[in-house]
Coordinates of C-alpha atoms in Angstrom, one line a residue:
X241 CA -24.4 23.0 1.5
X242 CA -23.7 24.7 4.7
X243 CA -27.2 26.1 5.4
X244 CA -29.0 24.7 8.4
X245 CA -32.3 25.5 10.1
X246 CA -34.0 24.1 13.1
X247 CA -37.6 23.5 14.1
X248 CA -39.5 24.6 17.2
X249 CA -42.5 22.8 18.5
X250 CA -44.7 23.0 21.6
X251 CA -44.6 19.9 23.7
X252 CA -48.3 19.9 24.6
X253 CA -49.2 18.4 28.0
X254 CA -45.5 18.1 29.0
X255 CA -44.7 19.3 32.5
X256 CA -40.9 19.1 32.3
X257 CA -38.0 17.8 30.3
X258 CA -38.1 14.7 32.4
X259 CA -41.7 14.1 31.5
X260 CA -41.0 14.5 27.8
X261 CA -38.1 12.0 28.1
X262 CA -40.4 9.5 29.9
X263 CA -43.2 9.9 27.3
X264 CA -40.8 9.4 24.5
X265 CA -39.2 6.4 26.2
X266 CA -42.7 4.8 26.6
X267 CA -43.6 5.4 23.0
X268 CA -40.2 4.2 21.7
X269 CA -41.0 0.7 22.9
X270 CA -43.9 0.6 20.4
X271 CA -41.8 1.7 17.4
X272 CA -39.9 -0.8 15.2
X273 CA -36.6 1.1 15.4
X274 CA -37.1 2.4 18.9
X275 CA -36.3 6.0 17.8
X276 CA -38.5 8.9 19.0
X277 CA -40.6 10.6 16.3
X278 CA -43.0 13.5 15.9
X279 CA -45.6 13.0 13.2
X280 CA -47.0 16.1 11.5
X281 CA -49.3 16.6 8.6
X282 CA -47.2 19.3 7.0
X283 CA -43.9 18.2 5.3
X284 CA -41.2 20.8 5.9
X285 CA -40.2 22.5 2.6
X286 CA -36.8 23.2 4.0
X287 CA -36.1 19.5 4.6
X288 CA -32.5 19.6 3.3
X289 CA -31.6 22.4 5.7
X290 CA -33.1 20.6 8.6
X291 CA -31.3 17.4 7.8
X292 CA -28.0 19.3 7.6
X293 CA -27.6 19.1 11.4
X294 CA -30.8 20.7 12.5
X295 CA -32.7 20.0 15.7
X296 CA -36.2 20.2 17.0
X297 CA -36.4 22.6 20.0
X298 CA -39.1 21.7 22.5
X299 CA -41.2 24.4 24.2
X300 CA -42.4 23.2 27.6
X301 CA -44.5 25.5 29.8
X302 CA -43.8 28.5 27.6
X303 CA -40.0 28.1 27.5
X304 CA -37.7 26.4 25.0
X305 CA -36.0 24.0 27.4
X306 CA -34.3 21.3 25.3
X307 CA -33.6 20.0 21.8
X308 CA -33.2 16.8 19.8
X309 CA -31.3 16.4 16.6
X310 CA -33.4 15.5 13.6
X311 CA -32.1 12.3 12.0
X312 CA -34.4 12.0 9.0
X313 CA -38.0 12.4 7.8
X314 CA -40.1 9.4 6.8
X315 CA -43.4 9.3 5.0
X316 CA -46.2 7.7 6.9
X317 CA -49.8 7.2 6.1
X318 CA -52.4 7.5 8.9
X319 CA -55.4 5.2 9.3
X320 CA -57.3 8.0 7.6
X321 CA -55.2 7.5 4.4
X322 CA -53.6 10.9 4.7
X323 CA -49.8 11.2 4.0
X324 CA -47.8 12.6 6.9
X325 CA -44.2 13.4 7.8
X326 CA -42.6 11.4 10.7
X327 CA -39.7 13.5 12.0
X328 CA -37.3 10.9 13.3
X329 CA -35.3 12.1 16.3
X330 CA -32.1 11.2 18.1
X331 CA -33.1 9.8 21.4
X332 CA -30.7 12.1 23.3
X333 CA -32.3 15.2 24.6
X334 CA -30.0 18.2 25.1
X335 CA -31.0 20.8 27.7
X336 CA -30.7 24.4 26.4
X337 CA -30.7 27.8 28.0
X338 CA -34.3 28.7 28.4
X339 CA -36.0 31.1 26.0
X340 CA -39.6 32.3 26.2
X341 CA -41.8 31.3 23.3
X342 CA -45.5 32.3 22.9
X343 CA -48.0 29.6 22.0
X344 CA -48.4 28.7 18.4
X345 CA -49.9 25.8 16.4
X346 CA -47.8 23.2 14.6
X347 CA -44.1 23.7 14.2
X348 CA -42.1 26.7 13.1
X349 CA -38.7 27.1 11.6
X350 CA -36.0 28.5 14.0
X351 CA -32.9 30.1 12.6
X352 CA -29.7 28.7 13.9
X353 CA -28.6 32.2 15.2
X354 CA -32.0 32.5 17.1
X355 CA -31.7 29.1 18.7
X356 CA -30.8 28.9 22.4
X357 CA -27.4 27.4 23.2
X358 CA -27.0 24.1 24.9
X359 CA -26.3 24.2 28.6
X360 CA -22.6 23.7 29.3
X361 CA -21.7 20.0 30.1
X362 CA -21.4 20.6 33.9
X363 CA -24.8 22.4 34.1
X364 CA -26.7 19.5 32.5
X365 CA -26.6 17.5 35.8
X366 CA -27.5 20.5 38.0
X367 CA -31.0 20.8 39.4
X368 CA -33.0 23.1 37.1
X369 CA -34.3 26.5 38.3
X370 CA -37.9 26.5 39.3
X371 CA -40.1 27.0 36.2
X372 CA -41.5 30.4 37.3
X373 CA -38.0 31.8 38.1
X374 CA -36.5 30.5 34.9
X375 CA -39.4 32.0 32.9
X376 CA -39.1 35.4 34.7
X377 CA -35.3 35.5 34.1
X378 CA -35.8 34.6 30.4
X379 CA -38.4 37.3 29.9
X380 CA -36.1 40.0 31.2
X381 CA -33.1 38.6 29.2
X382 CA -31.0 37.4 32.0
X383 CA -30.8 33.8 30.7

């Protein structure tokens, strides 16, 4: 199978890519494998396409700013007895070109062709543009 799809998810309460990294690092210490995860009530119906090289793209402050590769999906049961999906992620965050994204609840599928590209290797280490400038440039289609 050569089909692949990504997920997009709001990172609620996150101020920056660095704060997402710090939060995941703190939580990883509590998990048996030490891999970051996002637990959701809804199980993706397109699981096979996601696991075929898909990523979760994180929306921070109204902009898609980074992604993480999805490694697998595990079934977990909450304290309330409800079955949930733990989306297990690669610990490496890859910064992407910014793309505006309006607020939404839960996660959404994101077609590969609609997904922002990763920043070139040399750009990963550069200081990011101020959030307001990055958002304005993304809104007018410059970046």
